Coordinates of N, CA and C in Angstrom, one line a residue:
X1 N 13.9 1.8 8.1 CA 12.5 1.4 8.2 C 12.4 0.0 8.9
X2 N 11.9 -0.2 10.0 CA 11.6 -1.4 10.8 C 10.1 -2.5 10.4
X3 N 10.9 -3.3 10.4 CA 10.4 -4.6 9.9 C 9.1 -5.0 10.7
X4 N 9.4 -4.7 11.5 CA 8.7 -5.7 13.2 C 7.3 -4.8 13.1
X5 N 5.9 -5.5 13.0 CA 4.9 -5.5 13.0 C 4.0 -5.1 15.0
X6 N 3.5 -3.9 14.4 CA 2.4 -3.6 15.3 C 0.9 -3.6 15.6
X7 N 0.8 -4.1 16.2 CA -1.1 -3.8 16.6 C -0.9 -2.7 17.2
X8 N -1.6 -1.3 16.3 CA -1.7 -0.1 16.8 C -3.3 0.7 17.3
X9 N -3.5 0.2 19.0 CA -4.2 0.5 19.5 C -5.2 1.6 20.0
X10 N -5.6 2.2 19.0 CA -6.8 3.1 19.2 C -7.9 3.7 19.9
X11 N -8.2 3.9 21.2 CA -9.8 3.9 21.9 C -9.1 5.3 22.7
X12 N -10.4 6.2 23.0 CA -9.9 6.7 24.2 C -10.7 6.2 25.4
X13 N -10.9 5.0 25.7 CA -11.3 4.4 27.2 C -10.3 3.6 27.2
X14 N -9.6 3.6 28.5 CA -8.5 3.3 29.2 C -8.6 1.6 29.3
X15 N -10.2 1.3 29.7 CA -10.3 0.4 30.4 C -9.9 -0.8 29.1
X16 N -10.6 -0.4 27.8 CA -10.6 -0.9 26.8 C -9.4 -1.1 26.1
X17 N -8.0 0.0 26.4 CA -7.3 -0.2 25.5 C -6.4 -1.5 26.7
X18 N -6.1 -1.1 27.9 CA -5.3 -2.2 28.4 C -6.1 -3.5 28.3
X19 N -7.2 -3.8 28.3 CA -7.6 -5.4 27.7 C -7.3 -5.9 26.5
X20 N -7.5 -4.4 25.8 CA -7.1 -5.0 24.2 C -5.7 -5.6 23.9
X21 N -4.8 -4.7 24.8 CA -3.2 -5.0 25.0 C -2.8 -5.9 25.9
X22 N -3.4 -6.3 27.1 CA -3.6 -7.5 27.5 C -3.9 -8.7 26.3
X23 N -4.8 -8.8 25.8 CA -5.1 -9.5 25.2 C -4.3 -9.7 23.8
X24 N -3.9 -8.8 23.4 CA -3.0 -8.7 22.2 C -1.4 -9.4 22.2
X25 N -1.1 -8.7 23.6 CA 0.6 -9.0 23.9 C 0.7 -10.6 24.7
X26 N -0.6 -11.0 25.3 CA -1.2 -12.9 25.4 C -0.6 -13.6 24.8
X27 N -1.1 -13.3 23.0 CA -0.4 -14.2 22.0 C 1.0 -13.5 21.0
X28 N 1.4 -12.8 21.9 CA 2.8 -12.7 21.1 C 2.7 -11.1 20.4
X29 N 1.8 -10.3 20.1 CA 1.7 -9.6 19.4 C 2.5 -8.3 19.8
X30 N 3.3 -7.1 19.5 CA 3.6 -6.1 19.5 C 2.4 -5.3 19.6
X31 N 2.2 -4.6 20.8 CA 1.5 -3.7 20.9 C 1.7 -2.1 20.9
X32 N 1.1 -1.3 20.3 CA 1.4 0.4 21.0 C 0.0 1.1 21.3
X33 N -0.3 1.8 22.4 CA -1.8 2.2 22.4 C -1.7 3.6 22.9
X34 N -2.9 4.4 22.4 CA -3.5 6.0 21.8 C -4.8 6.1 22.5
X35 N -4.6 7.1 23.1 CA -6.0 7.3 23.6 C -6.5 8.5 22.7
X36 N -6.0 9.1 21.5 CA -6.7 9.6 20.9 C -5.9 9.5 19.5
X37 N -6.8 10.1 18.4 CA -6.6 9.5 16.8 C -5.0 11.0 16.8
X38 N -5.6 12.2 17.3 CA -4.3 13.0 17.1 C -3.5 12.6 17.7
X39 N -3.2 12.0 18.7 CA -2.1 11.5 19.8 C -1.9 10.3 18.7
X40 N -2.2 9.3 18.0 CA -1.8 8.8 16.9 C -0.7 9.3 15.6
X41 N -1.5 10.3 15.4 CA -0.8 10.8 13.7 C 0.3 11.5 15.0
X42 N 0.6 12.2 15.6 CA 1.5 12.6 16.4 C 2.8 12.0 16.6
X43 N 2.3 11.0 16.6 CA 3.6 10.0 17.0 C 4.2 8.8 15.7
X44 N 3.4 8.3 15.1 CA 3.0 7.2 13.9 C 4.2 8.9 12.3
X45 N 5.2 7.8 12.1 CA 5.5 8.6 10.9 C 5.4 7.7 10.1
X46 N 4.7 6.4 9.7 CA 4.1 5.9 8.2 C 5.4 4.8 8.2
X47 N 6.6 4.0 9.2 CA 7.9 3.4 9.0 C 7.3 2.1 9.7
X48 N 6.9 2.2 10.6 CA 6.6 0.8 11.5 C 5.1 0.4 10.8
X49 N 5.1 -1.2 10.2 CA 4.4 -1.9 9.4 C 3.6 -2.6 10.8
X50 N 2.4 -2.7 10.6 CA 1.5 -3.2 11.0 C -0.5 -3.0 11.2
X51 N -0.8 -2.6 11.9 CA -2.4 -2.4 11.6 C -2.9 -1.6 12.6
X52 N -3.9 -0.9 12.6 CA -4.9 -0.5 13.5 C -5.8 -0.7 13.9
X53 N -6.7 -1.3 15.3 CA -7.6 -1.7 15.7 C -8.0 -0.2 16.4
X54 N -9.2 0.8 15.6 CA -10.2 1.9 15.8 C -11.5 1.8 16.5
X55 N -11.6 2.8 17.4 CA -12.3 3.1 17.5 C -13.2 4.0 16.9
X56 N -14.6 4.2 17.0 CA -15.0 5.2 15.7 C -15.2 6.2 16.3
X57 N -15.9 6.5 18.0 CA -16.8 7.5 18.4 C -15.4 7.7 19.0
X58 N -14.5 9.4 19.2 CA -13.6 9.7 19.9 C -13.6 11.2 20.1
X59 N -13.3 11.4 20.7 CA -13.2 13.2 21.2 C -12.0 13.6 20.0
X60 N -12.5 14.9 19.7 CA -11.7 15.3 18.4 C -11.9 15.0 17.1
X61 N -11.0 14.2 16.6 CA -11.0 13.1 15.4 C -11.8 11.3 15.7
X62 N -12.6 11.2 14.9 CA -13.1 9.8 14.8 C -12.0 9.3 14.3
X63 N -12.6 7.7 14.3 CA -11.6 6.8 13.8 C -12.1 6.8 12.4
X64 N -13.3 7.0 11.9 CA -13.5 7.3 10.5 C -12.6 8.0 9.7
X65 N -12.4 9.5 10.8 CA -11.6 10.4 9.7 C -10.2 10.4 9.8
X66 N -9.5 9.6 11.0 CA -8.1 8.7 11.0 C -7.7 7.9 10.0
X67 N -8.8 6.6 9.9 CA -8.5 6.5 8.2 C -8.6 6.9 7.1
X68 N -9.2 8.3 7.3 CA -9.7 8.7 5.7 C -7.8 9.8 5.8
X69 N -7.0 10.1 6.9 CA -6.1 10.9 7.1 C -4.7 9.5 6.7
X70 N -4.7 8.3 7.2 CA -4.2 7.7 6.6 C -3.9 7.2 5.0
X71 N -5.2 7.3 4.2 CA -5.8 7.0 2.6 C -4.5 7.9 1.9
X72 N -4.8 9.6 2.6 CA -4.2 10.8 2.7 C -2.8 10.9 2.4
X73 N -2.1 10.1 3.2 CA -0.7 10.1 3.5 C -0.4 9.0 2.8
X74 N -0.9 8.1 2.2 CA -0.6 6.8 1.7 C 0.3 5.6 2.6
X75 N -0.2 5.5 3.5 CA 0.1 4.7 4.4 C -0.4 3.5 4.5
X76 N 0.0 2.6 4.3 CA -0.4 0.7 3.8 C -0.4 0.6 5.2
X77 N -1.8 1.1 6.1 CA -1.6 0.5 7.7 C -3.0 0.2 8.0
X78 N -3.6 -1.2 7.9 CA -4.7 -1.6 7.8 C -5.9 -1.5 8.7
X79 N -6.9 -1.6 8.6 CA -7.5 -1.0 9.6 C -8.6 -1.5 10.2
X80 N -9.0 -2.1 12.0 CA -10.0 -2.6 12.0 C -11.4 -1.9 12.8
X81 N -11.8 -1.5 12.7 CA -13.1 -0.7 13.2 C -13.4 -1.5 14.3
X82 N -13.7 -0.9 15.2 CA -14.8 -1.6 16.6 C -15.7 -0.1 17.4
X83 N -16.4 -0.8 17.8 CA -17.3 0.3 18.1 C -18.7 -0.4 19.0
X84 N -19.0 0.3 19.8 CA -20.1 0.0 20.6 C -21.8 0.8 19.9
X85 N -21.5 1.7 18.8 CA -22.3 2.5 18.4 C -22.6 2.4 17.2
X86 N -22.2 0.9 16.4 CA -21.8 1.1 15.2 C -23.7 1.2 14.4
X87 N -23.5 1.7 13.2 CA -24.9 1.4 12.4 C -24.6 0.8 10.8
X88 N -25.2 0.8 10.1 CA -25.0 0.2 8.7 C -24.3 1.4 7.7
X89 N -24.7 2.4 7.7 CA -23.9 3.4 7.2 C -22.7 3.4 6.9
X90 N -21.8 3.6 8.5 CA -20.5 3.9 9.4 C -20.3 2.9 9.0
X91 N -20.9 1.2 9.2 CA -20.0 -0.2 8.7 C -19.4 0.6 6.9
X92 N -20.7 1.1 6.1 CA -20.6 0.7 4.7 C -19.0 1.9 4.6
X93 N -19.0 2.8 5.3 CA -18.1 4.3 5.1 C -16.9 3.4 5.3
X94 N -16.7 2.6 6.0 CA -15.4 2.3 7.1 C -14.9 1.1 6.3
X95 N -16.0 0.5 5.6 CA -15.1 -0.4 4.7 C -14.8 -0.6 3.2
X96 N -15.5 0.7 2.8 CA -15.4 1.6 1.6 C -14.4 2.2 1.5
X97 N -13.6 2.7 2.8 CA -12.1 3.3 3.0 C -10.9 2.4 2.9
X98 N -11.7 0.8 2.9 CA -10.8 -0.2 3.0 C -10.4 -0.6 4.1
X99 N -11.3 -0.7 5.3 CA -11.2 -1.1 6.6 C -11.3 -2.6 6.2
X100 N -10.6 -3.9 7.0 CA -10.1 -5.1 7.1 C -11.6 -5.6 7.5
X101 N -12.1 -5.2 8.7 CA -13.6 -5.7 9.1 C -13.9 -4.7 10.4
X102 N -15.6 -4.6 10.3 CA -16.0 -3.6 11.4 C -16.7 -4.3 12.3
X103 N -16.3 -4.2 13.8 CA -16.7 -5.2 14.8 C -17.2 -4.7 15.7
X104 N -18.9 -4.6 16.3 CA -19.1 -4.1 17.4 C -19.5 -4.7 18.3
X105 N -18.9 -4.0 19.7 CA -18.5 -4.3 20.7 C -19.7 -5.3 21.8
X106 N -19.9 -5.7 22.3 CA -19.0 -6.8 22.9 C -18.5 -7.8 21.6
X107 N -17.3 -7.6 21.3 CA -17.0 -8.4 20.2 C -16.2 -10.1 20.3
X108 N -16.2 -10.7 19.7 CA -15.5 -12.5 20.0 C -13.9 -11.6 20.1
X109 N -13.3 -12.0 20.7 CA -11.9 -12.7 21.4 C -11.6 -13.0 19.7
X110 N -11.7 -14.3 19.6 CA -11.0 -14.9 18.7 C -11.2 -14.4 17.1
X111 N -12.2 -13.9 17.1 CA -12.8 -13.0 16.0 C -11.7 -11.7 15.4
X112 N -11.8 -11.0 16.8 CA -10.6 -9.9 16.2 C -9.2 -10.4 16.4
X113 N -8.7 -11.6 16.9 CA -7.5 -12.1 16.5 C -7.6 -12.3 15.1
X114 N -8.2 -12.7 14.1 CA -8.3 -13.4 13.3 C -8.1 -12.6 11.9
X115 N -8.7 -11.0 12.8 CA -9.1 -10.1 11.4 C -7.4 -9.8 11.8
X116 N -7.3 -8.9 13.0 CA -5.7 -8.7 13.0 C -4.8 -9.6 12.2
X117 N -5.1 -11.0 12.1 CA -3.9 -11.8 11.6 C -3.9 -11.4 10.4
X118 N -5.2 -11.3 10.0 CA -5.8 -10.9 8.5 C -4.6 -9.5 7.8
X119 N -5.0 -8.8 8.8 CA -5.0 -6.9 8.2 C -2.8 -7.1 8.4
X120 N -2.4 -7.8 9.1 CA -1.1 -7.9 9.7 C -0.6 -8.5 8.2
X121 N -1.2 -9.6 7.6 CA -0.9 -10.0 6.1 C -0.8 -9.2 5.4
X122 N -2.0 -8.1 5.0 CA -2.3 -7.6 3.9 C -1.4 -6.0 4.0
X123 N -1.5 -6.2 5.4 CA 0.1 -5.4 5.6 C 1.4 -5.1 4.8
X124 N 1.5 -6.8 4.8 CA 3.2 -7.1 4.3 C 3.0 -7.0 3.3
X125 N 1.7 -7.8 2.4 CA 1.8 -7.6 0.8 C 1.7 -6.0 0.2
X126 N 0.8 -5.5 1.2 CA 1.0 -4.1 0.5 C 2.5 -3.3 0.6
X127 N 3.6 -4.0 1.7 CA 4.8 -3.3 1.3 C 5.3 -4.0 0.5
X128 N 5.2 -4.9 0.4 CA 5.8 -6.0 -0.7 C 5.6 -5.2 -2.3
X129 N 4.2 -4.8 -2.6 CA 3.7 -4.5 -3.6 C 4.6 -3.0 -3.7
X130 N 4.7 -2.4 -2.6 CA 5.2 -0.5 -3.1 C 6.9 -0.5 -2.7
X131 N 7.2 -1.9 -2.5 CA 8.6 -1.7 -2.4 C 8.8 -2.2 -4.0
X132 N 8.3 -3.2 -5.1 CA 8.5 -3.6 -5.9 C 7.9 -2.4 -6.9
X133 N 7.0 -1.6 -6.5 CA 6.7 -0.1 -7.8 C 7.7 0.6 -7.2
X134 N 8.4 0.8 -6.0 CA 9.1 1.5 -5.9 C 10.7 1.7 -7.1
X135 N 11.2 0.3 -6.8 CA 12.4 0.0 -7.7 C 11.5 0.0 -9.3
X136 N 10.5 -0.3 -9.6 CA 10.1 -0.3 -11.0 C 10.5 1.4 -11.4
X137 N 9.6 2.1 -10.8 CA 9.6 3.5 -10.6 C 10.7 4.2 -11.2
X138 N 12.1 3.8 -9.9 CA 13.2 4.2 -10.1 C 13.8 4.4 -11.4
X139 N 13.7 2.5 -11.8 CA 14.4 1.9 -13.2 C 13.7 3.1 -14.4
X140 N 12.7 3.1 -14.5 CA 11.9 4.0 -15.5 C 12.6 5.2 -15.5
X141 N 13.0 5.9 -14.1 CA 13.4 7.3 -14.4 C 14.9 7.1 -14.5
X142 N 15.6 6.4 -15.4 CA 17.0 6.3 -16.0 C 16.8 6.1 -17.0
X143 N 15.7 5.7 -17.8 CA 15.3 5.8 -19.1 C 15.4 6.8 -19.6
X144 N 16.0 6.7 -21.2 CA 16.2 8.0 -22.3 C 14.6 8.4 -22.4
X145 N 14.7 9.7 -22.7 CA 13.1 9.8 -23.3 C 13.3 8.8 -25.2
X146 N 14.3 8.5 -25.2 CA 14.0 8.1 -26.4 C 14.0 6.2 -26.2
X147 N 14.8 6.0 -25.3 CA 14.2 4.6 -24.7 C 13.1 4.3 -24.2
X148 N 12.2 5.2 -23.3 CA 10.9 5.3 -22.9 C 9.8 4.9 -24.4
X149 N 10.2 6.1 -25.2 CA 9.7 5.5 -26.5 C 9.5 4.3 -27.0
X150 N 11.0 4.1 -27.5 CA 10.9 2.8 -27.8 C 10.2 1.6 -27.1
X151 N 10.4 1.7 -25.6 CA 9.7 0.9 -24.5 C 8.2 1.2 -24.3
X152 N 7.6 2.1 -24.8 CA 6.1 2.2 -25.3 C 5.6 0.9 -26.3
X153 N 6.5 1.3 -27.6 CA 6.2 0.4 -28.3 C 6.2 -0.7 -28.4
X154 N 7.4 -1.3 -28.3 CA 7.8 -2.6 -27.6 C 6.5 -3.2 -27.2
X155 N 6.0 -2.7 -25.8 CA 5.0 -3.3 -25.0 C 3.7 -3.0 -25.7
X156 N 3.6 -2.3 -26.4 CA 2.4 -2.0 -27.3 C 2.4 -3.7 -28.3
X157 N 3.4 -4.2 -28.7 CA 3.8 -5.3 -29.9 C 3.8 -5.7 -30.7
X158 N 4.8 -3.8 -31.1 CA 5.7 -3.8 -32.3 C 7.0 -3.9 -32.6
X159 N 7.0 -4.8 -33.6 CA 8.1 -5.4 -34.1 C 9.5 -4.2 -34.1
X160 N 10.6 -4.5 -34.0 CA 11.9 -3.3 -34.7 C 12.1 -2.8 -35.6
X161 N 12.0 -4.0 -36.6 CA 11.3 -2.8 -37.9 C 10.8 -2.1 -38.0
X162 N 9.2 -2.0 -37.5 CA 8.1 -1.1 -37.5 C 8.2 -0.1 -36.2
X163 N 8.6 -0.2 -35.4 CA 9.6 0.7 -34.5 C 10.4 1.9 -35.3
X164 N 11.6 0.9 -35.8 CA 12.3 1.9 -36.6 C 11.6 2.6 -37.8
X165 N 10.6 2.6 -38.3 CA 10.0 3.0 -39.5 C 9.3 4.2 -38.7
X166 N 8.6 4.1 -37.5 CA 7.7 5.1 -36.6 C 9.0 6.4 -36.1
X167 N 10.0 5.9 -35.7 CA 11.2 7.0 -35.0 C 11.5 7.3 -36.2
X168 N 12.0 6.8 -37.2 CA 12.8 7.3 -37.9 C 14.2 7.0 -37.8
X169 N 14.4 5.3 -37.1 CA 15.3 5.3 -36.8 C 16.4 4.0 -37.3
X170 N 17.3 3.4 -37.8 CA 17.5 2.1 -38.2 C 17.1 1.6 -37.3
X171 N 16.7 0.0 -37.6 CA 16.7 -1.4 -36.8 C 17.6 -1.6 -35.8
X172 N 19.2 -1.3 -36.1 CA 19.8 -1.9 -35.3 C 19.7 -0.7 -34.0
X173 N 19.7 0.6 -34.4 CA 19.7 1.4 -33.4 C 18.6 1.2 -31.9
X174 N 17.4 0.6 -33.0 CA 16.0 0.0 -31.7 C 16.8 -1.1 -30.9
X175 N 17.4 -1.3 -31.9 CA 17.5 -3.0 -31.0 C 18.7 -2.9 -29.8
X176 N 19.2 -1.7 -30.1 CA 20.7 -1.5 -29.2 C 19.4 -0.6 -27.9
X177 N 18.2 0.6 -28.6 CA 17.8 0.9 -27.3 C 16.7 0.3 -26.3
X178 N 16.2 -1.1 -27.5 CA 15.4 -2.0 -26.2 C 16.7 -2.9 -25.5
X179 N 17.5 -3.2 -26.0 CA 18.5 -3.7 -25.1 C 19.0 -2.8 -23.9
X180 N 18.9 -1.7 -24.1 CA 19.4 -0.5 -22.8 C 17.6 -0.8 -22.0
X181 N 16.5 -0.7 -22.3 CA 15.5 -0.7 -21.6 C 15.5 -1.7 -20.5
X182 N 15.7 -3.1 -21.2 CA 15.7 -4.5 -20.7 C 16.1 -4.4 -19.6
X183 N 17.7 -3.8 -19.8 CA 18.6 -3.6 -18.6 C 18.2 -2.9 -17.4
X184 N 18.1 -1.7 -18.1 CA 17.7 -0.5 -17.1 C 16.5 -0.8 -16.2
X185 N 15.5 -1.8 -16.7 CA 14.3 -2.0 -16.3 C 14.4 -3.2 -15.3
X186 N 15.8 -3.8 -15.6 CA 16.0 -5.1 -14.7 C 14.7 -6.2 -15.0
X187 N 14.3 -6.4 -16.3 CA 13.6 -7.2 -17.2 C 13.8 -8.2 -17.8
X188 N 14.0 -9.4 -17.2 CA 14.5 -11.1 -17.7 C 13.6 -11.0 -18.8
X189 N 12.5 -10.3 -19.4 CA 11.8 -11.1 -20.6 C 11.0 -10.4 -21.1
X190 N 10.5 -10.2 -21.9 CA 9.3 -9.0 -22.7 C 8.1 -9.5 -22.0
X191 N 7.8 -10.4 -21.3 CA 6.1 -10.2 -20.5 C 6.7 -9.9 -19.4
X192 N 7.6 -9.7 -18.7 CA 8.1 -9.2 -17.6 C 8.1 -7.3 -17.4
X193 N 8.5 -7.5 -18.3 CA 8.5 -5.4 -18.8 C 7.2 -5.3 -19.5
X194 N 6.0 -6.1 -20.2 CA 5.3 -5.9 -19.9 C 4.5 -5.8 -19.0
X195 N 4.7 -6.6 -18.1 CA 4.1 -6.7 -16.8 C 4.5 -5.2 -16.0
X196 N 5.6 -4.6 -16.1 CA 6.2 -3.8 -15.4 C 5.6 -2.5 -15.8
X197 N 5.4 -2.2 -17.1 CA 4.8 -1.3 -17.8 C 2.9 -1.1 -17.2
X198 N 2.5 -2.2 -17.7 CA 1.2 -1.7 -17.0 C 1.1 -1.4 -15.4
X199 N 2.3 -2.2 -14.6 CA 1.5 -1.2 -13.2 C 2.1 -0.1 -12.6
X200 N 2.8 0.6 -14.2 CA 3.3 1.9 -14.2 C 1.9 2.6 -14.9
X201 N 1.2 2.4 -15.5 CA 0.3 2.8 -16.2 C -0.8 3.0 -15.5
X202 N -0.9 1.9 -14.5 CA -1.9 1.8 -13.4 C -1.7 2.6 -12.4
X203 N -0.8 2.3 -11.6 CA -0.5 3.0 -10.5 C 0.4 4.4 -10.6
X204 N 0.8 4.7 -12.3 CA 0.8 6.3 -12.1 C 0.7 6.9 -13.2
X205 N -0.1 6.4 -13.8 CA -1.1 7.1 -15.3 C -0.3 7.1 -16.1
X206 N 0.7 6.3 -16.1 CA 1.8 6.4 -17.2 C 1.4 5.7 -18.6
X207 N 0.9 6.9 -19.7 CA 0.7 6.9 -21.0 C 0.8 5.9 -21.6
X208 N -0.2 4.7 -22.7 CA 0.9 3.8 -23.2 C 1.8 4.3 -24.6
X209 N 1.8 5.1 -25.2 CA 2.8 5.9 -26.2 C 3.1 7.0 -25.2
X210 N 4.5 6.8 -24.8 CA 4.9 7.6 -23.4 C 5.2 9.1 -24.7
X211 N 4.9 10.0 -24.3 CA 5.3 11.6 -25.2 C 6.3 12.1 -25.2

């Protein structure tokens, strides 16, 4: 997976996309440019981190339904709208999908540098964010179903006693399988696994009395 950040250039007017790439690769930026949204998904496999500057009106696929095909695939690839045709609708659709900002055309120079630097940030946090559920993820699925349990409870903020009274299980047996959780979960501290626990709960409906 490559690190190195792109401005992924969108239009099918020619004239448009070499100024934009002119203008892009000016201040340093990695460029790649599409003259159309399927000549996009065509090439783009979801590895190279950075953003897309759209067009909305295109032969075939809009840039509307490029990001709604992105949303699709779960691809953290941010997205900035430009358009010469824009209305209030298309703004409200396009940034309801989680478009960065929708800019039409004749647009500021320094304006869409700005949102790019923007969408190129929220970039990295969103791999930041699915590389860290990712290893959460993992750790979870080495869990016993009977550590899982326990690790329900735990973060629920019951005592081992009352743990062991609900399994059926001695004290010291809980305390030997929140000790295996801790581990497995790679958990310096009980607000840490709870921390870990809810944006397993959040981001994949995971139960709080896991079954």
């Amino acid at each position: 997976m490559s690190d190195r950040q792109t401005v992924f250039v969108v239009d099918d007017d020619q004239a448009a996309r070499e100024s934009l790439r002119w203008l892009l690769e000016s201040v340093g930026y990695h460029v790649d440019c599409f003259a159309s949204a399927l000549e996009f998904l065509e090439s783009y496999d979801g590895s190279v981190p950075g953003c897309l500057v759209l067009d909305v009106r295109m032969p075939g696929m809009s840039g509307l339904e490029l990001q709604n095909h992105l949303i699709e695939r779960g691809w953290c690839l941010p997205a900035i709208i430009v358009t010469g045709h824009g209305d209030v609708p298309m703004a409200v659709r396009a940034m309801k999908a989680g478009a960065v900002d929708f800019l039409q055309k004749p647009y500021n120079d320094q304006t869409l540098l700005d949102r790019i630097q923007q969408a190129l940030d929220l970039c990295s946090q969103r791999r930041q964010s699915h590389s860290e559920l990712a290893l959460i993820r993992a750790n979870y699925e080495h869990l016993t179903q009977r550590e899982r349990e326990v690790a329900a409870l735990v973060v629920a903020g019951k005592a081992n006693k009352v743990i062991a009274i609900e399994l059926g299980l001695s004290p010291k047996t809980i305390e030997v399988h929140r000790a295996n959780v801790m581990y497995k979960m790679q958990a310096h501290s009980l607000s840490e696994l709870v921390q870990m626990w809810m944006r397993l709960q959040v981001e994949t409906r995971l139960p709080s009395q896991v079954a």
